Amino acid sequence: IQDIIDQVGRANAQMQLVFIITCVIVVVVSFWVAHVIAKPIGELTKVIGKMSEGEVHQRVRVTGSSELSRLGAAFNEMSEQLERIEKNRNEFVSDVSHELKTPLSSMKILIESIIYDENVDHARQREFLQDVNREIDRLSSIIDDLLLLVSLDHSKSPMHTGVIRLDQLGESVVKRMQMLAERRGVALSYEAGDEVTVRADELKIQQALTNLIDNAIKYTPEGGSVVVTVVRREDRAVVCVTDTGFGIPEEDIKHIVERFYRVEKARTRSAGGTGLGLSIVQRIIKMHNGTLEIRSKEGEGTSVVFELPLFTPPQKEE
């Protein structure tokens, strides 16, 4: 019996030793795991704190394929989007300031010329005031386009959708733009196929068509032509505005719908453009689940094509 008691005592001592060693290992591993988990969370918290202070360029280091790694990757993607938004906002503010400052500077010079030139004659004074009036019209146009674009971006402009004949709407817009085309010496024509019906906001689509035709007329030299076509293509309504104007360099086509982007700033300003027309068109077409495509060749002309889903009336049950 004593031998058995001695063996049980030794086994008990060994079990106690194993228990102590196991506890030590568990504590060490727990601290290590906690450090591994807490470190990236701490880094993420630190980076979020910096972002809240305006440093949107912050990124976290992503390693492995754990849940924390996926969280870090999602955070980096969000950070990139915020940085892009911040960059676009700064560029937008800079562009708006420049666009508004230019006509204001011109008006200041013209008005000062009238004020400080005691010998200015009536004809000269009238010429200066006409220039001031043109600059005011340009300012008003920029502000109107900005308000419309901001309204479209923030979905503050309600959609009053209905079933419209796009072929008839296109013909109506072309008729209204004929006088502008004639004044600039540009031949404006319209072509339509079968009946083209879509569900859309008529005023917004009219705005998009007007902007496209107006752009085409502005940047087509005297003696050129602009052709507007509205056709059906399978389940899509296709509108194309083609001109024989200056064209757009290939490297500029992908940027042409950006706000205030101009291929040639001097020529665009002299034509009366604000650099917002195509941005407005793109936003309107996106609101209608459509697509916009620009094809151009420098020196030959430009074609702007947008497509909208055709309206299909519901089938009556027999």
PDB file of C-alpha atoms in Angstrom:
ATOM      1  CA  ILE A   1       0.000   0.000   0.000  1.00  0.00           C
ATOM      2  CA  GLN A   2       2.885   2.383   0.736  1.00  0.00           C
ATOM      3  CA  ASP A   3       4.266   1.853  -2.783  1.00  0.00           C
ATOM      4  CA  ILE A   4       0.862   2.766  -4.204  1.00  0.00           C
ATOM      5  CA  ILE A   5       0.673   5.858  -2.005  1.00  0.00           C
ATOM      6  CA  ASP A   6       4.175   6.915  -3.100  1.00  0.00           C
ATOM      7  CA  GLN A   7       3.275   6.463  -6.800  1.00  0.00           C
ATOM      8  CA  VAL A   8       0.062   8.501  -6.367  1.00  0.00           C
ATOM      9  CA  GLY A   9       2.053  11.230  -4.614  1.00  0.00           C
ATOM     10  CA  ARG A  10       4.607  11.371  -7.441  1.00  0.00           C
ATOM     11  CA  ALA A  11       1.815  11.437 -10.051  1.00  0.00           C
ATOM     12  CA  ASN A  12       0.109  14.251  -8.158  1.00  0.00           C
ATOM     13  CA  ALA A  13       3.342  16.244  -8.039  1.00  0.00           C
ATOM     14  CA  GLN A  14       3.856  15.724 -11.795  1.00  0.00           C
ATOM     15  CA  MET A  15       0.278  16.809 -12.517  1.00  0.00           C
ATOM     16  CA  GLN A  16       0.772  19.960 -10.444  1.00  0.00           C
ATOM     17  CA  LEU A  17       3.970  20.712 -12.372  1.00  0.00           C
ATOM     18  CA  VAL A  18       2.192  20.150 -15.700  1.00  0.00           C
ATOM     19  CA  PHE A  19      -0.671  22.371 -14.549  1.00  0.00           C
ATOM     20  CA  ILE A  20       1.719  25.188 -13.590  1.00  0.00           C
ATOM     21  CA  ILE A  21       3.623  24.910 -16.887  1.00  0.00           C
ATOM     22  CA  THR A  22       0.313  24.887 -18.830  1.00  0.00           C
ATOM     23  CA  CYS A  23      -0.890  27.981 -16.999  1.00  0.00           C
ATOM     24  CA  VAL A  24       2.360  29.786 -17.802  1.00  0.00           C
ATOM     25  CA  ILE A  25       2.116  28.817 -21.480  1.00  0.00           C
ATOM     26  CA  VAL A  26      -1.571  29.909 -21.660  1.00  0.00           C
ATOM     27  CA  VAL A  27      -0.748  33.267 -20.079  1.00  0.00           C
ATOM     28  CA  VAL A  28       2.190  33.861 -22.460  1.00  0.00           C
ATOM     29  CA  VAL A  29       0.161  32.830 -25.524  1.00  0.00           C
ATOM     30  CA  SER A  30      -2.795  34.974 -24.393  1.00  0.00           C
ATOM     31  CA  PHE A  31      -0.578  38.025 -24.048  1.00  0.00           C
ATOM     32  CA  TRP A  32       0.962  37.336 -27.463  1.00  0.00           C
ATOM     33  CA  VAL A  33      -2.434  36.868 -29.152  1.00  0.00           C
ATOM     34  CA  ALA A  34      -3.784  39.988 -27.451  1.00  0.00           C
ATOM     35  CA  HIS A  35      -0.755  41.941 -28.677  1.00  0.00           C
ATOM     36  CA  VAL A  36      -1.170  40.597 -32.224  1.00  0.00           C
ATOM     37  CA  ILE A  37      -4.859  41.554 -32.267  1.00  0.00           C
ATOM     38  CA  ALA A  38      -4.554  44.819 -30.372  1.00  0.00           C
ATOM     39  CA  LYS A  39      -1.614  46.192 -32.360  1.00  0.00           C
ATOM     40  CA  PRO A  40      -3.425  46.548 -35.723  1.00  0.00           C
ATOM     41  CA  ILE A  41      -6.538  47.814 -33.942  1.00  0.00           C
ATOM     42  CA  GLY A  42      -4.364  50.379 -32.164  1.00  0.00           C
ATOM     43  CA  GLU A  43      -2.767  51.407 -35.464  1.00  0.00           C
ATOM     44  CA  LEU A  44      -6.199  51.685 -37.068  1.00  0.00           C
ATOM     45  CA  THR A  45      -7.467  53.803 -34.172  1.00  0.00           C
ATOM     46  CA  LYS A  46      -4.403  56.051 -34.453  1.00  0.00           C
ATOM     47  CA  VAL A  47      -4.905  56.521 -38.203  1.00  0.00           C
ATOM     48  CA  ILE A  48      -8.629  57.249 -37.724  1.00  0.00           C
ATOM     49  CA  GLY A  49      -7.679  59.916 -35.193  1.00  0.00           C
ATOM     50  CA  LYS A  50      -5.357  61.557 -37.733  1.00  0.00           C
ATOM     51  CA  MET A  51      -8.049  61.407 -40.411  1.00  0.00           C
ATOM     52  CA  SER A  52     -10.492  63.134 -38.088  1.00  0.00           C
ATOM     53  CA  GLU A  53      -7.965  65.984 -37.940  1.00  0.00           C
ATOM     54  CA  GLY A  54      -8.068  66.339 -41.730  1.00  0.00           C
ATOM     55  CA  GLU A  55      -5.149  64.099 -42.782  1.00  0.00           C
ATOM     56  CA  VAL A  56      -7.141  62.063 -45.317  1.00  0.00           C
ATOM     57  CA  HIS A  57      -4.012  60.612 -46.960  1.00  0.00           C
ATOM     58  CA  GLN A  58      -3.512  58.131 -44.085  1.00  0.00           C
ATOM     59  CA  ARG A  59      -3.279  54.378 -44.816  1.00  0.00           C
ATOM     60  CA  VAL A  60      -2.867  51.236 -42.671  1.00  0.00           C
ATOM     61  CA  ARG A  61      -0.511  48.336 -43.417  1.00  0.00           C
ATOM     62  CA  VAL A  62      -2.413  45.251 -44.557  1.00  0.00           C
ATOM     63  CA  THR A  63      -0.898  41.761 -44.131  1.00  0.00           C
ATOM     64  CA  GLY A  64      -2.415  38.292 -44.309  1.00  0.00           C
ATOM     65  CA  SER A  65      -6.024  37.430 -45.044  1.00  0.00           C
ATOM     66  CA  SER A  66      -7.708  37.646 -41.640  1.00  0.00           C
ATOM     67  CA  GLU A  67     -10.802  39.641 -40.751  1.00  0.00           C
ATOM     68  CA  LEU A  68      -8.567  42.448 -39.496  1.00  0.00           C
ATOM     69  CA  SER A  69      -6.727  42.472 -42.827  1.00  0.00           C
ATOM     70  CA  ARG A  70     -10.015  42.772 -44.703  1.00  0.00           C
ATOM     71  CA  LEU A  71     -11.040  45.564 -42.340  1.00  0.00           C
ATOM     72  CA  GLY A  72      -7.747  47.339 -43.048  1.00  0.00           C
ATOM     73  CA  ALA A  73      -8.207  46.943 -46.813  1.00  0.00           C
ATOM     74  CA  ALA A  74     -11.752  48.365 -46.577  1.00  0.00           C
ATOM     75  CA  PHE A  75     -10.421  51.269 -44.517  1.00  0.00           C
ATOM     76  CA  ASN A  76      -7.691  52.009 -47.089  1.00  0.00           C
ATOM     77  CA  GLU A  77     -10.281  51.988 -49.878  1.00  0.00           C
ATOM     78  CA  MET A  78     -12.476  54.403 -47.924  1.00  0.00           C
ATOM     79  CA  SER A  79      -9.439  56.604 -47.248  1.00  0.00           C
ATOM     80  CA  GLU A  80      -8.585  56.704 -50.968  1.00  0.00           C
ATOM     81  CA  GLN A  81     -12.149  57.718 -51.819  1.00  0.00           C
ATOM     82  CA  LEU A  82     -12.106  60.460 -49.190  1.00  0.00           C
ATOM     83  CA  GLU A  83      -8.776  61.719 -50.502  1.00  0.00           C
ATOM     84  CA  ARG A  84     -10.168  61.734 -54.043  1.00  0.00           C
ATOM     85  CA  ILE A  85     -13.276  63.616 -52.888  1.00  0.00           C
ATOM     86  CA  GLU A  86     -11.142  66.136 -51.011  1.00  0.00           C
ATOM     87  CA  LYS A  87      -8.941  66.640 -54.062  1.00  0.00           C
ATOM     88  CA  ASN A  88     -11.955  67.099 -56.338  1.00  0.00           C
ATOM     89  CA  ARG A  89     -13.509  69.530 -53.858  1.00  0.00           C
ATOM     90  CA  ASN A  90     -10.351  71.637 -53.710  1.00  0.00           C
ATOM     91  CA  GLU A  91     -10.036  71.628 -57.501  1.00  0.00           C
ATOM     92  CA  PHE A  92     -13.713  72.516 -57.845  1.00  0.00           C
ATOM     93  CA  VAL A  93     -13.421  75.461 -55.443  1.00  0.00           C
ATOM     94  CA  SER A  94     -10.279  76.620 -57.264  1.00  0.00           C
ATOM     95  CA  ASP A  95     -11.946  76.332 -60.671  1.00  0.00           C
ATOM     96  CA  VAL A  96     -15.099  78.126 -59.507  1.00  0.00           C
ATOM     97  CA  SER A  97     -13.023  80.933 -57.983  1.00  0.00           C
ATOM     98  CA  HIS A  98     -11.044  81.326 -61.198  1.00  0.00           C
ATOM     99  CA  GLU A  99     -14.131  81.246 -63.413  1.00  0.00           C
ATOM    100  CA  LEU A 100     -15.885  83.894 -61.328  1.00  0.00           C
ATOM    101  CA  LYS A 101     -12.783  86.045 -60.903  1.00  0.00           C
ATOM    102  CA  THR A 102     -12.083  86.351 -64.633  1.00  0.00           C
ATOM    103  CA  PRO A 103     -15.315  88.192 -65.625  1.00  0.00           C
ATOM    104  CA  LEU A 104     -15.217  90.233 -62.409  1.00  0.00           C
ATOM    105  CA  SER A 105     -11.694  91.417 -63.246  1.00  0.00           C
ATOM    106  CA  SER A 106     -12.778  92.319 -66.777  1.00  0.00           C
ATOM    107  CA  MET A 107     -15.763  94.294 -65.483  1.00  0.00           C
ATOM    108  CA  LYS A 108     -13.598  96.133 -62.943  1.00  0.00           C
ATOM    109  CA  ILE A 109     -11.166  97.229 -65.658  1.00  0.00           C
ATOM    110  CA  LEU A 110     -13.980  98.372 -67.955  1.00  0.00           C
ATOM    111  CA  ILE A 111     -15.819 100.260 -65.204  1.00  0.00           C
ATOM    112  CA  GLU A 112     -12.616 101.944 -63.992  1.00  0.00           C
ATOM    113  CA  SER A 113     -11.923 103.034 -67.566  1.00  0.00           C
ATOM    114  CA  ILE A 114     -15.302 104.776 -67.640  1.00  0.00           C
ATOM    115  CA  ILE A 115     -14.841 106.322 -64.172  1.00  0.00           C
ATOM    116  CA  TYR A 116     -11.303 107.661 -64.516  1.00  0.00           C
ATOM    117  CA  ASP A 117     -11.257 108.594 -68.200  1.00  0.00           C
ATOM    118  CA  GLU A 118     -12.794 112.067 -68.226  1.00  0.00           C
ATOM    119  CA  ASN A 119     -12.592 112.368 -72.010  1.00  0.00           C
ATOM    120  CA  VAL A 120     -14.365 109.120 -72.887  1.00  0.00           C
ATOM    121  CA  ASP A 121     -16.975 109.750 -75.564  1.00  0.00           C
ATOM    122  CA  HIS A 122     -20.509 108.401 -75.556  1.00  0.00           C
ATOM    123  CA  ALA A 123     -19.820 105.709 -78.194  1.00  0.00           C
ATOM    124  CA  ARG A 124     -16.802 104.417 -76.268  1.00  0.00           C
ATOM    125  CA  GLN A 125     -18.764 104.451 -73.037  1.00  0.00           C
ATOM    126  CA  ARG A 126     -21.579 102.496 -74.664  1.00  0.00           C
ATOM    127  CA  GLU A 127     -19.073  99.933 -75.993  1.00  0.00           C
ATOM    128  CA  PHE A 128     -17.588  99.447 -72.502  1.00  0.00           C
ATOM    129  CA  LEU A 129     -21.040  99.038 -70.964  1.00  0.00           C
ATOM    130  CA  GLN A 130     -21.946  96.442 -73.599  1.00  0.00           C
ATOM    131  CA  ASP A 131     -18.796  94.514 -72.660  1.00  0.00           C
ATOM    132  CA  VAL A 132     -19.767  94.729 -68.989  1.00  0.00           C
ATOM    133  CA  ASN A 133     -23.232  93.451 -69.856  1.00  0.00           C
ATOM    134  CA  ARG A 134     -21.722  90.459 -71.690  1.00  0.00           C
ATOM    135  CA  GLU A 135     -19.523  89.650 -68.687  1.00  0.00           C
ATOM    136  CA  ILE A 136     -22.577  89.826 -66.390  1.00  0.00           C
ATOM    137  CA  ASP A 137     -24.418  87.420 -68.695  1.00  0.00           C
ATOM    138  CA  ARG A 138     -21.433  85.089 -68.528  1.00  0.00           C
ATOM    139  CA  LEU A 139     -21.359  85.266 -64.732  1.00  0.00           C
ATOM    140  CA  SER A 140     -25.075  84.540 -64.617  1.00  0.00           C
ATOM    141  CA  SER A 141     -24.610  81.559 -66.943  1.00  0.00           C
ATOM    142  CA  ILE A 142     -21.830  80.126 -64.767  1.00  0.00           C
ATOM    143  CA  ILE A 143     -23.879  80.522 -61.597  1.00  0.00           C
ATOM    144  CA  ASP A 144     -26.984  78.965 -63.183  1.00  0.00           C
ATOM    145  CA  ASP A 145     -24.942  75.960 -64.383  1.00  0.00           C
ATOM    146  CA  LEU A 146     -23.304  75.589 -60.966  1.00  0.00           C
ATOM    147  CA  LEU A 147     -26.649  75.635 -59.182  1.00  0.00           C
ATOM    148  CA  LEU A 148     -28.074  73.082 -61.608  1.00  0.00           C
ATOM    149  CA  LEU A 149     -25.031  70.803 -61.288  1.00  0.00           C
ATOM    150  CA  VAL A 150     -25.050  70.948 -57.477  1.00  0.00           C
ATOM    151  CA  SER A 151     -28.776  70.253 -57.493  1.00  0.00           C
ATOM    152  CA  LEU A 152     -28.274  67.188 -59.722  1.00  0.00           C
ATOM    153  CA  ASP A 153     -25.321  65.930 -57.654  1.00  0.00           C
ATOM    154  CA  HIS A 154     -27.251  66.038 -54.387  1.00  0.00           C
ATOM    155  CA  SER A 155     -30.475  64.676 -55.862  1.00  0.00           C
ATOM    156  CA  LYS A 156     -32.269  67.864 -54.833  1.00  0.00           C
ATOM    157  CA  SER A 157     -33.722  68.174 -58.305  1.00  0.00           C
ATOM    158  CA  PRO A 158     -36.868  65.984 -58.297  1.00  0.00           C
ATOM    159  CA  MET A 159     -37.505  63.609 -61.175  1.00  0.00           C
ATOM    160  CA  HIS A 160     -40.840  64.232 -62.884  1.00  0.00           C
ATOM    161  CA  THR A 161     -40.805  61.188 -65.117  1.00  0.00           C
ATOM    162  CA  GLY A 162     -43.368  60.421 -67.750  1.00  0.00           C
ATOM    163  CA  VAL A 163     -43.674  58.720 -71.111  1.00  0.00           C
ATOM    164  CA  ILE A 164     -42.297  61.067 -73.801  1.00  0.00           C
ATOM    165  CA  ARG A 165     -41.703  60.890 -77.536  1.00  0.00           C
ATOM    166  CA  LEU A 166     -37.964  61.435 -77.755  1.00  0.00           C
ATOM    167  CA  ASP A 167     -38.109  61.878 -81.542  1.00  0.00           C
ATOM    168  CA  GLN A 168     -40.614  64.736 -81.172  1.00  0.00           C
ATOM    169  CA  LEU A 169     -38.665  66.326 -78.320  1.00  0.00           C
ATOM    170  CA  GLY A 170     -35.466  66.241 -80.395  1.00  0.00           C
ATOM    171  CA  GLU A 171     -37.227  67.907 -83.337  1.00  0.00           C
ATOM    172  CA  SER A 172     -38.613  70.619 -81.049  1.00  0.00           C
ATOM    173  CA  VAL A 173     -35.195  71.411 -79.543  1.00  0.00           C
ATOM    174  CA  VAL A 174     -33.556  71.556 -82.986  1.00  0.00           C
ATOM    175  CA  LYS A 175     -36.198  74.013 -84.231  1.00  0.00           C
ATOM    176  CA  ARG A 176     -35.512  76.310 -81.268  1.00  0.00           C
ATOM    177  CA  MET A 177     -31.756  76.173 -81.904  1.00  0.00           C
ATOM    178  CA  GLN A 178     -32.043  76.963 -85.638  1.00  0.00           C
ATOM    179  CA  MET A 179     -31.753  80.716 -85.167  1.00  0.00           C
ATOM    180  CA  LEU A 180     -28.528  80.368 -83.133  1.00  0.00           C
ATOM    181  CA  ALA A 181     -27.064  78.085 -85.808  1.00  0.00           C
ATOM    182  CA  GLU A 182     -27.995  80.530 -88.597  1.00  0.00           C
ATOM    183  CA  ARG A 183     -26.357  83.441 -86.741  1.00  0.00           C
ATOM    184  CA  ARG A 184     -23.128  81.454 -86.532  1.00  0.00           C
ATOM    185  CA  GLY A 185     -23.323  80.267 -90.128  1.00  0.00           C
ATOM    186  CA  VAL A 186     -23.747  76.597 -89.183  1.00  0.00           C
ATOM    187  CA  ALA A 187     -26.162  74.220 -90.937  1.00  0.00           C
ATOM    188  CA  LEU A 188     -28.278  72.430 -88.309  1.00  0.00           C
ATOM    189  CA  SER A 189     -30.332  69.422 -89.408  1.00  0.00           C
ATOM    190  CA  TYR A 190     -32.427  66.738 -87.749  1.00  0.00           C
ATOM    191  CA  GLU A 191     -32.975  63.075 -88.614  1.00  0.00           C
ATOM    192  CA  ALA A 192     -35.289  60.610 -86.872  1.00  0.00           C
ATOM    193  CA  GLY A 193     -36.372  57.057 -87.467  1.00  0.00           C
ATOM    194  CA  ASP A 194     -39.484  55.361 -86.140  1.00  0.00           C
ATOM    195  CA  GLU A 195     -41.352  56.478 -83.067  1.00  0.00           C
ATOM    196  CA  VAL A 196     -38.940  56.542 -80.103  1.00  0.00           C
ATOM    197  CA  THR A 197     -40.624  56.475 -76.691  1.00  0.00           C
ATOM    198  CA  VAL A 198     -38.864  56.620 -73.316  1.00  0.00           C
ATOM    199  CA  ARG A 199     -39.823  57.139 -69.686  1.00  0.00           C
ATOM    200  CA  ALA A 200     -37.901  60.205 -68.550  1.00  0.00           C
ATOM    201  CA  ASP A 201     -38.008  63.696 -67.097  1.00  0.00           C
ATOM    202  CA  GLU A 202     -38.813  65.780 -70.184  1.00  0.00           C
ATOM    203  CA  LEU A 203     -37.269  69.032 -68.892  1.00  0.00           C
ATOM    204  CA  LYS A 204     -33.993  67.336 -67.936  1.00  0.00           C
ATOM    205  CA  ILE A 205     -33.654  65.489 -71.253  1.00  0.00           C
ATOM    206  CA  GLN A 206     -34.466  68.747 -73.027  1.00  0.00           C
ATOM    207  CA  GLN A 207     -31.680  70.423 -71.009  1.00  0.00           C
ATOM    208  CA  ALA A 208     -29.227  67.692 -72.018  1.00  0.00           C
ATOM    209  CA  LEU A 209     -30.157  67.966 -75.713  1.00  0.00           C
ATOM    210  CA  THR A 210     -29.931  71.762 -75.614  1.00  0.00           C
ATOM    211  CA  ASN A 211     -26.456  71.636 -74.023  1.00  0.00           C
ATOM    212  CA  LEU A 212     -25.158  69.147 -76.593  1.00  0.00           C
ATOM    213  CA  ILE A 213     -26.507  71.050 -79.597  1.00  0.00           C
ATOM    214  CA  ASP A 214     -25.348  74.380 -78.177  1.00  0.00           C
ATOM    215  CA  ASN A 215     -21.822  72.977 -77.691  1.00  0.00           C
ATOM    216  CA  ALA A 216     -21.769  71.551 -81.207  1.00  0.00           C
ATOM    217  CA  ILE A 217     -22.806  74.915 -82.721  1.00  0.00           C
ATOM    218  CA  LYS A 218     -20.318  76.903 -80.616  1.00  0.00           C
ATOM    219  CA  TYR A 219     -17.314  74.808 -81.610  1.00  0.00           C
ATOM    220  CA  THR A 220     -18.158  74.386 -85.287  1.00  0.00           C
ATOM    221  CA  PRO A 221     -16.638  77.028 -87.569  1.00  0.00           C
ATOM    222  CA  GLU A 222     -18.741  79.006 -90.004  1.00  0.00           C
ATOM    223  CA  GLY A 223     -19.784  76.887 -92.966  1.00  0.00           C
ATOM    224  CA  GLY A 224     -19.790  73.687 -90.909  1.00  0.00           C
ATOM    225  CA  SER A 225     -22.725  71.465 -90.050  1.00  0.00           C
ATOM    226  CA  VAL A 226     -24.389  69.837 -87.045  1.00  0.00           C
ATOM    227  CA  VAL A 227     -26.615  66.768 -87.415  1.00  0.00           C
ATOM    228  CA  VAL A 228     -28.919  65.501 -84.660  1.00  0.00           C
ATOM    229  CA  THR A 229     -30.327  61.972 -84.988  1.00  0.00           C
ATOM    230  CA  VAL A 230     -32.793  60.042 -82.804  1.00  0.00           C
ATOM    231  CA  VAL A 231     -33.266  56.333 -83.578  1.00  0.00           C
ATOM    232  CA  ARG A 232     -34.193  53.029 -81.975  1.00  0.00           C
ATOM    233  CA  ARG A 233     -31.595  50.324 -81.565  1.00  0.00           C
ATOM    234  CA  GLU A 234     -32.966  47.092 -80.112  1.00  0.00           C
ATOM    235  CA  ASP A 235     -34.234  48.039 -76.630  1.00  0.00           C
ATOM    236  CA  ARG A 236     -32.445  51.409 -76.508  1.00  0.00           C
ATOM    237  CA  ALA A 237     -33.187  54.929 -77.678  1.00  0.00           C
ATOM    238  CA  VAL A 238     -30.068  56.406 -79.268  1.00  0.00           C
ATOM    239  CA  VAL A 239     -29.465  60.149 -79.629  1.00  0.00           C
ATOM    240  CA  CYS A 240     -26.424  61.369 -81.561  1.00  0.00           C
ATOM    241  CA  VAL A 241     -25.190  64.950 -82.039  1.00  0.00           C
ATOM    242  CA  THR A 242     -22.473  65.107 -84.707  1.00  0.00           C
ATOM    243  CA  ASP A 243     -20.579  68.215 -85.789  1.00  0.00           C
ATOM    244  CA  THR A 244     -17.806  69.089 -88.234  1.00  0.00           C
ATOM    245  CA  GLY A 245     -16.038  71.303 -85.704  1.00  0.00           C
ATOM    246  CA  PHE A 246     -12.548  71.518 -84.268  1.00  0.00           C
ATOM    247  CA  GLY A 247     -12.623  68.072 -82.685  1.00  0.00           C
ATOM    248  CA  ILE A 248     -11.060  66.952 -79.411  1.00  0.00           C
ATOM    249  CA  PRO A 249      -7.531  65.528 -79.004  1.00  0.00           C
ATOM    250  CA  GLU A 250      -7.573  61.862 -78.001  1.00  0.00           C
ATOM    251  CA  GLU A 251      -5.835  62.498 -74.672  1.00  0.00           C
ATOM    252  CA  ASP A 252      -8.532  65.025 -73.685  1.00  0.00           C
ATOM    253  CA  ILE A 253     -11.624  62.920 -74.448  1.00  0.00           C
ATOM    254  CA  LYS A 254     -11.566  61.047 -71.124  1.00  0.00           C
ATOM    255  CA  HIS A 255     -11.453  64.364 -69.209  1.00  0.00           C
ATOM    256  CA  ILE A 256     -13.907  66.364 -71.310  1.00  0.00           C
ATOM    257  CA  VAL A 257     -16.906  65.667 -69.003  1.00  0.00           C
ATOM    258  CA  GLU A 258     -15.023  66.920 -65.927  1.00  0.00           C
ATOM    259  CA  ARG A 259     -16.207  70.214 -64.464  1.00  0.00           C
ATOM    260  CA  PHE A 260     -14.548  73.274 -65.982  1.00  0.00           C
ATOM    261  CA  TYR A 261     -12.266  71.109 -68.146  1.00  0.00           C
ATOM    262  CA  ARG A 262     -11.392  72.853 -71.391  1.00  0.00           C
ATOM    263  CA  VAL A 263      -9.306  71.663 -74.305  1.00  0.00           C
ATOM    264  CA  GLU A 264      -8.362  75.237 -75.233  1.00  0.00           C
ATOM    265  CA  LYS A 265      -9.328  77.669 -72.487  1.00  0.00           C
ATOM    266  CA  ALA A 266      -9.058  80.840 -74.572  1.00  0.00           C
ATOM    267  CA  ARG A 267     -11.144  79.488 -77.433  1.00  0.00           C
ATOM    268  CA  THR A 268     -13.783  78.080 -75.066  1.00  0.00           C
ATOM    269  CA  ARG A 269     -14.148  81.345 -73.172  1.00  0.00           C
ATOM    270  CA  SER A 270     -14.404  83.350 -76.380  1.00  0.00           C
ATOM    271  CA  ALA A 271     -17.217  81.020 -77.480  1.00  0.00           C
ATOM    272  CA  GLY A 272     -19.034  81.684 -74.216  1.00  0.00           C
ATOM    273  CA  GLY A 273     -18.638  78.230 -72.691  1.00  0.00           C
ATOM    274  CA  THR A 274     -18.551  77.625 -68.941  1.00  0.00           C
ATOM    275  CA  GLY A 275     -16.963  74.167 -69.000  1.00  0.00           C
ATOM    276  CA  LEU A 276     -19.992  72.688 -67.199  1.00  0.00           C
ATOM    277  CA  GLY A 277     -22.307  71.722 -70.062  1.00  0.00           C
ATOM    278  CA  LEU A 278     -21.073  68.156 -70.577  1.00  0.00           C
ATOM    279  CA  SER A 279     -20.874  67.544 -66.819  1.00  0.00           C
ATOM    280  CA  ILE A 280     -24.563  68.438 -66.570  1.00  0.00           C
ATOM    281  CA  VAL A 281     -25.407  66.196 -69.540  1.00  0.00           C
ATOM    282  CA  GLN A 282     -23.518  63.242 -68.051  1.00  0.00           C
ATOM    283  CA  ARG A 283     -25.290  63.623 -64.708  1.00  0.00           C
ATOM    284  CA  ILE A 284     -28.735  63.837 -66.340  1.00  0.00           C
ATOM    285  CA  ILE A 285     -28.115  60.727 -68.464  1.00  0.00           C
ATOM    286  CA  LYS A 286     -26.893  58.772 -65.418  1.00  0.00           C
ATOM    287  CA  MET A 287     -30.043  59.763 -63.528  1.00  0.00           C
ATOM    288  CA  HIS A 288     -32.026  58.081 -66.319  1.00  0.00           C
ATOM    289  CA  ASN A 289     -29.893  54.888 -66.259  1.00  0.00           C
ATOM    290  CA  GLY A 290     -28.430  55.801 -69.630  1.00  0.00           C
ATOM    291  CA  THR A 291     -24.928  55.865 -71.093  1.00  0.00           C
ATOM    292  CA  LEU A 292     -22.896  58.680 -72.642  1.00  0.00           C
ATOM    293  CA  GLU A 293     -20.128  58.248 -75.206  1.00  0.00           C
ATOM    294  CA  ILE A 294     -17.936  60.833 -76.931  1.00  0.00           C
ATOM    295  CA  ARG A 295     -16.152  60.101 -80.192  1.00  0.00           C
ATOM    296  CA  SER A 296     -13.928  62.703 -81.750  1.00  0.00           C
ATOM    297  CA  LYS A 297     -11.032  63.251 -84.084  1.00  0.00           C
ATOM    298  CA  GLU A 298      -9.089  66.465 -83.926  1.00  0.00           C
ATOM    299  CA  GLY A 299      -9.714  68.669 -86.953  1.00  0.00           C
ATOM    300  CA  GLU A 300     -12.625  66.530 -88.230  1.00  0.00           C
ATOM    301  CA  GLY A 301     -15.416  66.839 -85.689  1.00  0.00           C
ATOM    302  CA  THR A 302     -17.109  65.257 -82.690  1.00  0.00           C
ATOM    303  CA  SER A 303     -20.011  62.891 -82.083  1.00  0.00           C
ATOM    304  CA  VAL A 304     -21.708  62.747 -78.696  1.00  0.00           C
ATOM    305  CA  VAL A 305     -24.015  59.742 -78.287  1.00  0.00           C
ATOM    306  CA  PHE A 306     -26.298  58.951 -75.378  1.00  0.00           C
ATOM    307  CA  GLU A 307     -28.607  55.994 -74.976  1.00  0.00           C
ATOM    308  CA  LEU A 308     -31.710  55.572 -72.825  1.00  0.00           C
ATOM    309  CA  PRO A 309     -33.859  52.492 -72.157  1.00  0.00           C
ATOM    310  CA  LEU A 310     -36.872  52.339 -74.465  1.00  0.00           C
ATOM    311  CA  PHE A 311     -40.293  52.458 -72.885  1.00  0.00           C
ATOM    312  CA  THR A 312     -42.219  49.242 -73.399  1.00  0.00           C
ATOM    313  CA  PRO A 313     -45.944  49.492 -72.608  1.00  0.00           C
ATOM    314  CA  PRO A 314     -47.284  46.647 -70.418  1.00  0.00           C
ATOM    315  CA  GLN A 315     -48.967  43.835 -72.278  1.00  0.00           C
ATOM    316  CA  LYS A 316     -52.709  43.593 -71.732  1.00  0.00           C
ATOM    317  CA  GLU A 317     -53.922  40.309 -70.347  1.00  0.00           C
ATOM    318  CA  GLU A 318     -56.284  38.438 -72.616  1.00  0.00           C
TER     319      GLU A 318
END
